[in-house]
mmCIF file of C-alpha atoms in Angstrom:
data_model
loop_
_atom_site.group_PDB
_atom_site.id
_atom_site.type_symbol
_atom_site.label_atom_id
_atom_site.label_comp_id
_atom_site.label_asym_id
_atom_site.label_seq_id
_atom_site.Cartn_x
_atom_site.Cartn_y
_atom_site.Cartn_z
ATOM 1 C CA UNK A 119 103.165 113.380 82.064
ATOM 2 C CA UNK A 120 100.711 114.902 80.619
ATOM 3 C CA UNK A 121 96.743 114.537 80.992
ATOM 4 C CA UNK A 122 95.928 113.047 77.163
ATOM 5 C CA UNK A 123 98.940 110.242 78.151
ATOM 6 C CA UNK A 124 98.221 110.003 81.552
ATOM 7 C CA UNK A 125 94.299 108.625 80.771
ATOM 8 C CA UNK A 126 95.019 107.136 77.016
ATOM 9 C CA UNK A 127 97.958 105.087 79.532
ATOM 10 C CA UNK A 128 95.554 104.245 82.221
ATOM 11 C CA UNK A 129 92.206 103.425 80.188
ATOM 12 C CA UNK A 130 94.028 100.930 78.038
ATOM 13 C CA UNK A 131 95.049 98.912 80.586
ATOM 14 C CA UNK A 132 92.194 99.021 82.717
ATOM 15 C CA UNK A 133 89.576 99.168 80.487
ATOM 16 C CA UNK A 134 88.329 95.664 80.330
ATOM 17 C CA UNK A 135 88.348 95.277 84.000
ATOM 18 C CA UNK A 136 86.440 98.318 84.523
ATOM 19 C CA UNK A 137 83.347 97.590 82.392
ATOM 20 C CA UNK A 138 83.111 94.411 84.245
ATOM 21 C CA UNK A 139 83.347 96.396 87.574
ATOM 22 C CA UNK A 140 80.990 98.887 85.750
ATOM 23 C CA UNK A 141 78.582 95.725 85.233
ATOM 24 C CA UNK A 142 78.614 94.654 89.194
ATOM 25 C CA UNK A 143 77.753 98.165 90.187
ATOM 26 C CA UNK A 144 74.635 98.539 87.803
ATOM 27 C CA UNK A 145 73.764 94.791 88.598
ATOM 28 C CA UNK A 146 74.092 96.304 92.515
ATOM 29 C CA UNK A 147 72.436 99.562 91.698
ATOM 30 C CA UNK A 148 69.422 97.824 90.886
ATOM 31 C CA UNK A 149 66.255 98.361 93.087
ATOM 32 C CA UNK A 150 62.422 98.776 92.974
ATOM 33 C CA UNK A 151 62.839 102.152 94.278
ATOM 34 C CA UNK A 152 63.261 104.208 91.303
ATOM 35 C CA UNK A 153 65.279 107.481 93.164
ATOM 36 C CA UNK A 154 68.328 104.573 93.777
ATOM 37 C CA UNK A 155 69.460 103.608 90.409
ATOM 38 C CA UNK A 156 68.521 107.391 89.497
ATOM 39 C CA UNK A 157 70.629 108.946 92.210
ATOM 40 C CA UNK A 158 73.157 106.024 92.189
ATOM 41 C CA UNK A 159 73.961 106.630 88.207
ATOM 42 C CA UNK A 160 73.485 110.437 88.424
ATOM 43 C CA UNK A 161 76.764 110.292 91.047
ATOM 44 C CA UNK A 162 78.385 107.630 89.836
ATOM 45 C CA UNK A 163 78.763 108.906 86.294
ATOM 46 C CA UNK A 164 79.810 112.405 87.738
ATOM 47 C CA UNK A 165 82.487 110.478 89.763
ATOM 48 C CA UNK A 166 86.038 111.029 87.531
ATOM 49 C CA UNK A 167 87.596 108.605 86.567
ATOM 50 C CA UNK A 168 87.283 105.564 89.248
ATOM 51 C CA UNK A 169 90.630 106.634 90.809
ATOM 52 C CA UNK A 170 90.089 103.878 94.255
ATOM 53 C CA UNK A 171 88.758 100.556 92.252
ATOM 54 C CA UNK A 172 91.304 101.262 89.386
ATOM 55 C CA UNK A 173 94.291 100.609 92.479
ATOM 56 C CA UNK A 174 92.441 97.596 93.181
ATOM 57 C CA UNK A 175 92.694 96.389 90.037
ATOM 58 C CA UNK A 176 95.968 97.266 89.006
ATOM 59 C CA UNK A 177 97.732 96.455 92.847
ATOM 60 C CA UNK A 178 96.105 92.836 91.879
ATOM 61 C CA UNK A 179 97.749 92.960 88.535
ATOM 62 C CA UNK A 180 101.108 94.118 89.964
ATOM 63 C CA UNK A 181 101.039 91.249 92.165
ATOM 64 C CA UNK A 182 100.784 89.002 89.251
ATOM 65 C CA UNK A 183 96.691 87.709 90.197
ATOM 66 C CA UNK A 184 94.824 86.596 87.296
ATOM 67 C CA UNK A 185 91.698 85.461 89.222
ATOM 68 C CA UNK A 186 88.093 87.187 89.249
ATOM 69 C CA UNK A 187 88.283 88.535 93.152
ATOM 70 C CA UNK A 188 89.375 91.589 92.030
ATOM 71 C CA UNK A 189 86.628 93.429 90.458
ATOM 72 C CA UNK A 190 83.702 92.840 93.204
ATOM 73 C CA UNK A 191 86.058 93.872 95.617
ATOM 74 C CA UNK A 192 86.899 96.956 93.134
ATOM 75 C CA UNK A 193 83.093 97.631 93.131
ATOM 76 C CA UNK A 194 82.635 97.574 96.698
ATOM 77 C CA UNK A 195 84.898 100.122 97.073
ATOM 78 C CA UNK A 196 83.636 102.551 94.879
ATOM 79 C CA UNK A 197 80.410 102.023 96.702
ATOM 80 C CA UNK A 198 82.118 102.929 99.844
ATOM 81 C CA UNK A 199 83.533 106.201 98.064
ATOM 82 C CA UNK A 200 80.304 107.399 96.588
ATOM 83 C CA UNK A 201 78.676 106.801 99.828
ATOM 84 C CA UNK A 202 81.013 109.135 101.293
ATOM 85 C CA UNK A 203 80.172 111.697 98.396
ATOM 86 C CA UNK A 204 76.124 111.418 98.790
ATOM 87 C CA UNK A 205 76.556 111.726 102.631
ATOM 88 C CA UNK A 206 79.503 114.835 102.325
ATOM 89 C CA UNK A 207 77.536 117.151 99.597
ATOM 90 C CA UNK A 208 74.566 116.817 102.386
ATOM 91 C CA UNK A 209 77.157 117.880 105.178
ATOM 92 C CA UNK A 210 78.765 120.574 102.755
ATOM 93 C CA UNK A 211 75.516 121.942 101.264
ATOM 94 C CA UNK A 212 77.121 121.171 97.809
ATOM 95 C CA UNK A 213 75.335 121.762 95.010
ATOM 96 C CA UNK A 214 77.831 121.256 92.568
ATOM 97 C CA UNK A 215 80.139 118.383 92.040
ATOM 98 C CA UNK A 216 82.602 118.223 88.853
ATOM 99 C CA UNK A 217 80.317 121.298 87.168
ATOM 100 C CA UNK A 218 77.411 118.902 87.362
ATOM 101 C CA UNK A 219 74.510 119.684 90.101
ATOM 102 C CA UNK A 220 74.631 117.697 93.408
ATOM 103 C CA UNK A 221 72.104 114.667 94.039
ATOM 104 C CA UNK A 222 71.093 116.615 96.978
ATOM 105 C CA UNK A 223 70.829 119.951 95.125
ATOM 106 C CA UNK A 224 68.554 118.188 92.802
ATOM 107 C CA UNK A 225 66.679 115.480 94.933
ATOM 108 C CA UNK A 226 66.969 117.012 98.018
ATOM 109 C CA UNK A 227 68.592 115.957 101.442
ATOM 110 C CA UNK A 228 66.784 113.364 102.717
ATOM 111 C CA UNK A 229 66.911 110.988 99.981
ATOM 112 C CA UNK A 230 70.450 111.632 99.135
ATOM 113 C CA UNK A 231 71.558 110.150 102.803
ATOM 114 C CA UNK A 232 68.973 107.274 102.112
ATOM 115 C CA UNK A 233 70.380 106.331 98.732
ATOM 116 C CA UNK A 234 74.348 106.225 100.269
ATOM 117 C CA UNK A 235 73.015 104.114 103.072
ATOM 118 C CA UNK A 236 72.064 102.099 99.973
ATOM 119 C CA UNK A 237 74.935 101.860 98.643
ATOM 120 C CA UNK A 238 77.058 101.244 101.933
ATOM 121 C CA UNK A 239 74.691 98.195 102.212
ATOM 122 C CA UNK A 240 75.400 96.691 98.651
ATOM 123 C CA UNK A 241 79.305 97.482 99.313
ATOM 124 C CA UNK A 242 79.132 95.104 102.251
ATOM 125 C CA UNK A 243 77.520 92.542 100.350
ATOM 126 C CA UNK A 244 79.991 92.512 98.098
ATOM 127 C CA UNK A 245 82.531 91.874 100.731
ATOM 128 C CA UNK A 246 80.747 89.258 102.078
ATOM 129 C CA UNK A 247 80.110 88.051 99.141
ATOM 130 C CA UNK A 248 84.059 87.642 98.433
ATOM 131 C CA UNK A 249 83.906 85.337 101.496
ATOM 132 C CA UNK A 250 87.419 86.329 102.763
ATOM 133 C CA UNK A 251 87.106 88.152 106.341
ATOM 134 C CA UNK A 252 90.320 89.426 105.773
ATOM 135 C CA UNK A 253 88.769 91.952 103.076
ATOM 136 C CA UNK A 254 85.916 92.001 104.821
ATOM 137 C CA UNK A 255 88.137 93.436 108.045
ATOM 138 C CA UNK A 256 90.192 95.990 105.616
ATOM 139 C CA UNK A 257 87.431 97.640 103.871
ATOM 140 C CA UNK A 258 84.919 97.476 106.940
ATOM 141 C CA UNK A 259 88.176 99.084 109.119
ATOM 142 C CA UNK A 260 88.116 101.927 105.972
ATOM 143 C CA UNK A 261 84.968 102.364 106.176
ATOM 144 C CA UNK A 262 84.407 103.096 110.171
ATOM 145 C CA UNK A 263 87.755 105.535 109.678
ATOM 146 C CA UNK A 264 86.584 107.247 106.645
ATOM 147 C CA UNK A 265 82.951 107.937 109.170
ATOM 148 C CA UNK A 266 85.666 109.244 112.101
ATOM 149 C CA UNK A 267 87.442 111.531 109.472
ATOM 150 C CA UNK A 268 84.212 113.017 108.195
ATOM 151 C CA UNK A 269 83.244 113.759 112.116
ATOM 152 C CA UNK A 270 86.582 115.103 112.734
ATOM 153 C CA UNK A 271 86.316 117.536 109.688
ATOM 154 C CA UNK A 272 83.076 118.782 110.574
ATOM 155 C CA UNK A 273 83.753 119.590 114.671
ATOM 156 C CA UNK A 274 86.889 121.423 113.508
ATOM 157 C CA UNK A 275 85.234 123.115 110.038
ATOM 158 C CA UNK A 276 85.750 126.800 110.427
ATOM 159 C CA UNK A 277 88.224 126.896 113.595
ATOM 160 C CA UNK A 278 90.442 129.019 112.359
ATOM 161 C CA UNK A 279 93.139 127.299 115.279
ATOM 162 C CA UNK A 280 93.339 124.412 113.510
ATOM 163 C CA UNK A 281 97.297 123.000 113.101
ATOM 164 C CA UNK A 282 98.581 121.380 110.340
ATOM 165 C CA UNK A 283 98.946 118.142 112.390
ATOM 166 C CA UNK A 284 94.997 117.945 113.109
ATOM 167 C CA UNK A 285 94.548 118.984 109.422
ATOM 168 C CA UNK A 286 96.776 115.990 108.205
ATOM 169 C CA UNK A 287 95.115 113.141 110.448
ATOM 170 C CA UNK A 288 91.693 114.340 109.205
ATOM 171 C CA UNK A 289 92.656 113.597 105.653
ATOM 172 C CA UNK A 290 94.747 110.677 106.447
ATOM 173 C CA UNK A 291 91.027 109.383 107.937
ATOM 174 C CA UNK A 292 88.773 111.103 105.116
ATOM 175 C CA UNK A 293 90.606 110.259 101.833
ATOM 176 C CA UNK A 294 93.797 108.256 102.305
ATOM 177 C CA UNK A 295 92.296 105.074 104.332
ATOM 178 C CA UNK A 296 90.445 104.275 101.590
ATOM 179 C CA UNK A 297 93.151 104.944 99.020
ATOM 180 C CA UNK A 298 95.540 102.346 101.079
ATOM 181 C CA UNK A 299 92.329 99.949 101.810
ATOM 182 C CA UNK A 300 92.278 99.505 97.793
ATOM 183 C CA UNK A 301 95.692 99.121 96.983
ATOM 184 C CA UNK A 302 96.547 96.517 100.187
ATOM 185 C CA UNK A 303 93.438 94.410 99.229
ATOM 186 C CA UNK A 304 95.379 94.086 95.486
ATOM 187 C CA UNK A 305 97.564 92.448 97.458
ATOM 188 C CA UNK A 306 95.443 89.885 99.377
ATOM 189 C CA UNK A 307 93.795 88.570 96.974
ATOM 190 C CA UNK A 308 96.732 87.724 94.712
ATOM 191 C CA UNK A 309 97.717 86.049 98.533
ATOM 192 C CA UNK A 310 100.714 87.769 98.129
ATOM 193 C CA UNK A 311 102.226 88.384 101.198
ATOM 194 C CA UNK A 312 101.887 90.887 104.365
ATOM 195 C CA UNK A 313 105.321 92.865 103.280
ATOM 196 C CA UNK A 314 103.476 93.218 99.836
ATOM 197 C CA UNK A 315 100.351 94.244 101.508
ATOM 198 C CA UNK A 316 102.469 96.476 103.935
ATOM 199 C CA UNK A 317 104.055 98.062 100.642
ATOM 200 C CA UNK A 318 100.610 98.548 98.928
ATOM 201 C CA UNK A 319 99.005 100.008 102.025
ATOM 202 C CA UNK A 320 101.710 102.207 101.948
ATOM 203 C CA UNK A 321 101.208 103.579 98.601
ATOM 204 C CA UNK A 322 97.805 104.134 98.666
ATOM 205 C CA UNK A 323 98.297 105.864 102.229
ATOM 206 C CA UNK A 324 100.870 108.453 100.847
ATOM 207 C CA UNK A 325 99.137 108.423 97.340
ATOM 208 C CA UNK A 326 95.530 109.715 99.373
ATOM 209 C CA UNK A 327 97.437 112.251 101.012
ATOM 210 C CA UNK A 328 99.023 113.691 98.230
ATOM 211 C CA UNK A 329 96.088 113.929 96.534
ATOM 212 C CA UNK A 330 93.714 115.430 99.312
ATOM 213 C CA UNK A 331 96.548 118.595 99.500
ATOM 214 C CA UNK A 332 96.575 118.916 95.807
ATOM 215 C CA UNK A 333 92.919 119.295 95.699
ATOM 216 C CA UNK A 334 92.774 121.519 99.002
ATOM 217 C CA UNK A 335 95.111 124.083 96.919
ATOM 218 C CA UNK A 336 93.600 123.374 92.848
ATOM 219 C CA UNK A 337 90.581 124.959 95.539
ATOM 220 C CA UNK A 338 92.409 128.397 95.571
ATOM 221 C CA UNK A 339 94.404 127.799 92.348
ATOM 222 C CA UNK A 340 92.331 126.547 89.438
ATOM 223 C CA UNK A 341 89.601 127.302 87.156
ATOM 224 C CA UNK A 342 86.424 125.931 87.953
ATOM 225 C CA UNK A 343 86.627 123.738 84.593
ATOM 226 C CA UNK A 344 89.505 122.531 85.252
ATOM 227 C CA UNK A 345 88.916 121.952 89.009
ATOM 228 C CA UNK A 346 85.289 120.280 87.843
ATOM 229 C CA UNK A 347 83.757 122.146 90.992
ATOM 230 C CA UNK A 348 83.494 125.583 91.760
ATOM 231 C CA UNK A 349 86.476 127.319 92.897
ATOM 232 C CA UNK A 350 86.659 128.722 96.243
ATOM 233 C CA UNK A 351 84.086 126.347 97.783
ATOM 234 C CA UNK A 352 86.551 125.450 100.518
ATOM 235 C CA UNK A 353 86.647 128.988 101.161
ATOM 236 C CA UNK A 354 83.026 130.014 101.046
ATOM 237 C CA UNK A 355 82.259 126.593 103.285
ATOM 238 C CA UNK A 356 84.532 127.631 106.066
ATOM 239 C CA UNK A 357 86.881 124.824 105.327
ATOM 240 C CA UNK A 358 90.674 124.855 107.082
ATOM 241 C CA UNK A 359 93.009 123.378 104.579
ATOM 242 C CA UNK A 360 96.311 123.357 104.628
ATOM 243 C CA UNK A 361 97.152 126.862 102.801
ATOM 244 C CA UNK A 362 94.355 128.300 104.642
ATOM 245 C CA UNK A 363 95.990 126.865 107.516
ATOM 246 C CA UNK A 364 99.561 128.279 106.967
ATOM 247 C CA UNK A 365 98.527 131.545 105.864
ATOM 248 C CA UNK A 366 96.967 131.861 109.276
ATOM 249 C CA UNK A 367 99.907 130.886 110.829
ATOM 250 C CA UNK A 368 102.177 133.265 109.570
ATOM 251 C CA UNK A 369 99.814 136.319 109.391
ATOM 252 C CA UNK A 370 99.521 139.888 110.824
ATOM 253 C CA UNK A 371 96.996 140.513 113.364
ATOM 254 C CA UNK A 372 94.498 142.129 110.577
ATOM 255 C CA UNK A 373 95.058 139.216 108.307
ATOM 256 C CA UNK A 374 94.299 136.975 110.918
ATOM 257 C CA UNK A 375 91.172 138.985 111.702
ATOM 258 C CA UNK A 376 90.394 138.947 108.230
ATOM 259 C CA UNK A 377 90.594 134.554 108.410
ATOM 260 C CA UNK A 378 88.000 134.846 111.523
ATOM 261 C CA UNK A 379 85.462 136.736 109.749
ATOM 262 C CA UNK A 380 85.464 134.977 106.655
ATOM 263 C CA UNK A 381 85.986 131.587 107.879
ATOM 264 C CA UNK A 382 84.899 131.320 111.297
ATOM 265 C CA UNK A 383 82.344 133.765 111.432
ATOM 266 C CA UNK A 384 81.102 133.126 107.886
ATOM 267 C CA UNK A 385 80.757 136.514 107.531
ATOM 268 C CA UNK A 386 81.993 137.099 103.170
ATOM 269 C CA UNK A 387 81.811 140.170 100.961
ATOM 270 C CA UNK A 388 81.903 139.069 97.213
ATOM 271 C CA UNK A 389 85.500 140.521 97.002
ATOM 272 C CA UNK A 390 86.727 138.130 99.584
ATOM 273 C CA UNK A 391 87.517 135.218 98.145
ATOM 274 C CA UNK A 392 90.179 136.805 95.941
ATOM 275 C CA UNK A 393 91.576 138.694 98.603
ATOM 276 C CA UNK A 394 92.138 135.423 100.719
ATOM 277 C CA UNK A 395 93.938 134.145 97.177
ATOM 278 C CA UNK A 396 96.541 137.141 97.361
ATOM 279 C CA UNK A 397 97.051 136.225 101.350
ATOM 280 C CA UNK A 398 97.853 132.790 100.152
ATOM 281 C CA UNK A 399 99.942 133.757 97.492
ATOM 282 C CA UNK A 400 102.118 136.481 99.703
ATOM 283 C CA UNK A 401 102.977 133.628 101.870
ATOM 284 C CA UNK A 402 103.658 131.236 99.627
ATOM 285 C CA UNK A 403 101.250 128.774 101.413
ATOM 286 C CA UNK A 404 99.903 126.884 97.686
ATOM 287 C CA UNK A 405 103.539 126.442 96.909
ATOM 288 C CA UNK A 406 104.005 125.265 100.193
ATOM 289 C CA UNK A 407 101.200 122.764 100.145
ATOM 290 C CA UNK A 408 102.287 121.173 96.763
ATOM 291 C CA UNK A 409 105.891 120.974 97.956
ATOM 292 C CA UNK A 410 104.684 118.702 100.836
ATOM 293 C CA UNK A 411 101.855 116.595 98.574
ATOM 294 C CA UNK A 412 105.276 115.927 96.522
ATOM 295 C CA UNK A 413 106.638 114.869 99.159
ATOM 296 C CA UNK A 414 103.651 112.253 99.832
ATOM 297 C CA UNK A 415 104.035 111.022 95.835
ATOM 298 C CA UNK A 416 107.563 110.483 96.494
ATOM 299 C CA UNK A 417 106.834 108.328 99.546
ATOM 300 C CA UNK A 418 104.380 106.363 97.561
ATOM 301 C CA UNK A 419 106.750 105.800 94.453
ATOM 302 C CA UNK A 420 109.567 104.671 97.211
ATOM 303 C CA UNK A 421 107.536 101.917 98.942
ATOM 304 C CA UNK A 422 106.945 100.429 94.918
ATOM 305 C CA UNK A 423 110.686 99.821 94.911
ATOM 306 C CA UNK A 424 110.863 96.017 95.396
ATOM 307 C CA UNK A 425 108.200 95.169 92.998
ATOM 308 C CA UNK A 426 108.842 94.348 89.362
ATOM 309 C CA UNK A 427 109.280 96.306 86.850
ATOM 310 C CA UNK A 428 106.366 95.971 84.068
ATOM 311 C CA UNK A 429 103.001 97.671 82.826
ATOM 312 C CA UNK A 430 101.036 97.580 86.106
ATOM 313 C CA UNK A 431 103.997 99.126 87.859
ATOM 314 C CA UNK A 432 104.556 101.390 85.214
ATOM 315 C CA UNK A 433 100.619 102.833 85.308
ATOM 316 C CA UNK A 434 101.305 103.120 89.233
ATOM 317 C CA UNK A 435 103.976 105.167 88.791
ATOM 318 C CA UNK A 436 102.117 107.189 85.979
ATOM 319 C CA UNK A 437 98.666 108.185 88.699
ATOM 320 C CA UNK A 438 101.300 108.834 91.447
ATOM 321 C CA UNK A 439 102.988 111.892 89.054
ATOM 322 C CA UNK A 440 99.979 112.962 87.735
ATOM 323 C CA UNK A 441 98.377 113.114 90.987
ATOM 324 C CA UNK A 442 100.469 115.920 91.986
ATOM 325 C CA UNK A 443 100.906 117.200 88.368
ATOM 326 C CA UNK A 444 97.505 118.394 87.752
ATOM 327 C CA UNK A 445 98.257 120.939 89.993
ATOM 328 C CA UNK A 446 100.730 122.852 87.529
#
């Protein structure tokens, strides 16, 4: 599908929801500390397109809930997941996100780390707030996984050993938890059943996944507009992803000596980066990552067999495809 259907699909069925999950996070964003609802708005509104609180509201809708639950719990998560991006641009030494400058590249460290604490605090008010502890235990459980993902990446950043398996249970900790934390608390509060919140979970797990690859390789394989960051920041950050990973793998002696110097020793000549693009392209490594985040969407659309055809399923389906299809 393509990107003018994909979003003129999604926004129309989300879009009343959203403002009202829009509303809770200004409402939440609120503080007599002027850097939060500065830093807080500059992120949020550089965030795409709400990808984690949009599952929450439409795995509710699948499961046929027509309460209010829903959109709190939609707005906690997003706090969670722009936590996560205050607290990784300080790690990375980002100073671009989506083509717009970094909170820390423009505030500075120190109160970037401060203002996701913030907003880690109002997400667990909002939890509490929903007065179920069986959210509470699903998105607090994300939230201590996503914190041992972000740990593992940064110990193993620029270790040039790194296997695919170590690779794949980093992201499955970084990105996917909270991906299947969204969709399987759809399903709770529409109380509809553990092999429904099994299903959901499962989605959202294989959904994050596919989508963490396909960004790893858009890294190495789009244009910085379309990419909405600048391309090759993996690569000048010493990051291991998955075609960096392969190519590695399969190399020659100098081309592994080539993936030490740049990566591991951090030692890169302006010609590099496109150099390490031709080593990825000779062995096929993008094509192999996108082959295996298809793999991940397929996965995802399987375990949405046994629920109902209709509109929610239907825009499910749609951000599964197009997950993987922005990457051709």
């Amino acid at each position: 599908m393509n990107s003018k259907n994909y979003l003129n699909s999604l926004q129309s069925y989300t879009e009343a929801d959203l403002k009202r999950v829009d509303s809770v996070i200004i409402a939440h964003t609120a503080s007599r500390a002027g850097h939060i609802p500065m830093l807080a708005g500059h992120i949020i509104s550089a965030g795409g397109k709400r990808l984690r609180p949009l599952l929450t509201i439409i795995c509710a809708k699948l499961c046929g809930y027509e309460g209010e639950r829903h959109i709190n719990l939609a707005a906690s998560v997003e706090f969670i997941h722009t936590a996560t991006l205050l607290h990784d641009d300080v790690v990375d030494e980002s100073s671009l996100r989506r083509g717009i400058s970094t909170a820390n590249h423009l505030w500075g460290n120190k109160i970037s780390i401060l203002v996701g604490d913030f907003l880690l605090s109002q997400s667990f008010q909002l939890m509490v707030k929903d007065g179920s502890l069986k959210t509470l235990g699903i998105l607090s459980a994300a939230s201590a996984v996503i914190s041992e993902g972000e740990v593992m990446q940064l110990v193993s950043s620029s270790n040039v050993e790194m296997t695919e398996a170590v690779y794949m249970e980093i992201i499955t900790a970084k990105t996917a938890e909270l991906f299947a934390a969204s969709c399987q608390i759809g399903a709770v509060v529409a109380d509809a059943g553990q092999k429904e919140e099994d299903a959901l979970r499962s989605v959202g797990m294989n959904l994050g996944i596919a989508f963490q690859i396909i960004d790893d390789a858009l890294d190495y394989a789009a244009d910085q507009q379309a990419l909405g960051k600048t391309v090759g920041d993996d690569f000048r950050e010493g990051k291991m992803t998955l075609p960096v990973i392969e190519a590695y793998a399969q190399g020659s002696e100098e081309e592994r000596a080539f993936w030490r110097r740049t990566m591991q020793e951090n030692e890169q000549r302006p010609e590099d980066l496109q150099h390490a693009i031709s080593l990825l392209e000779k062995h096929k490594t993008l094509h192999y990552a996108m082959q295996k985040a298809i793999a991940y969407a397929q996965a995802a659309m399987k375990a949405l067999t046994d629920f109902p055809e209709g509109e929610a399923k239907s825009v499910l389906k749609d951000i599964i495809d197009f997950s993987v299809e922005r990457a051709y």
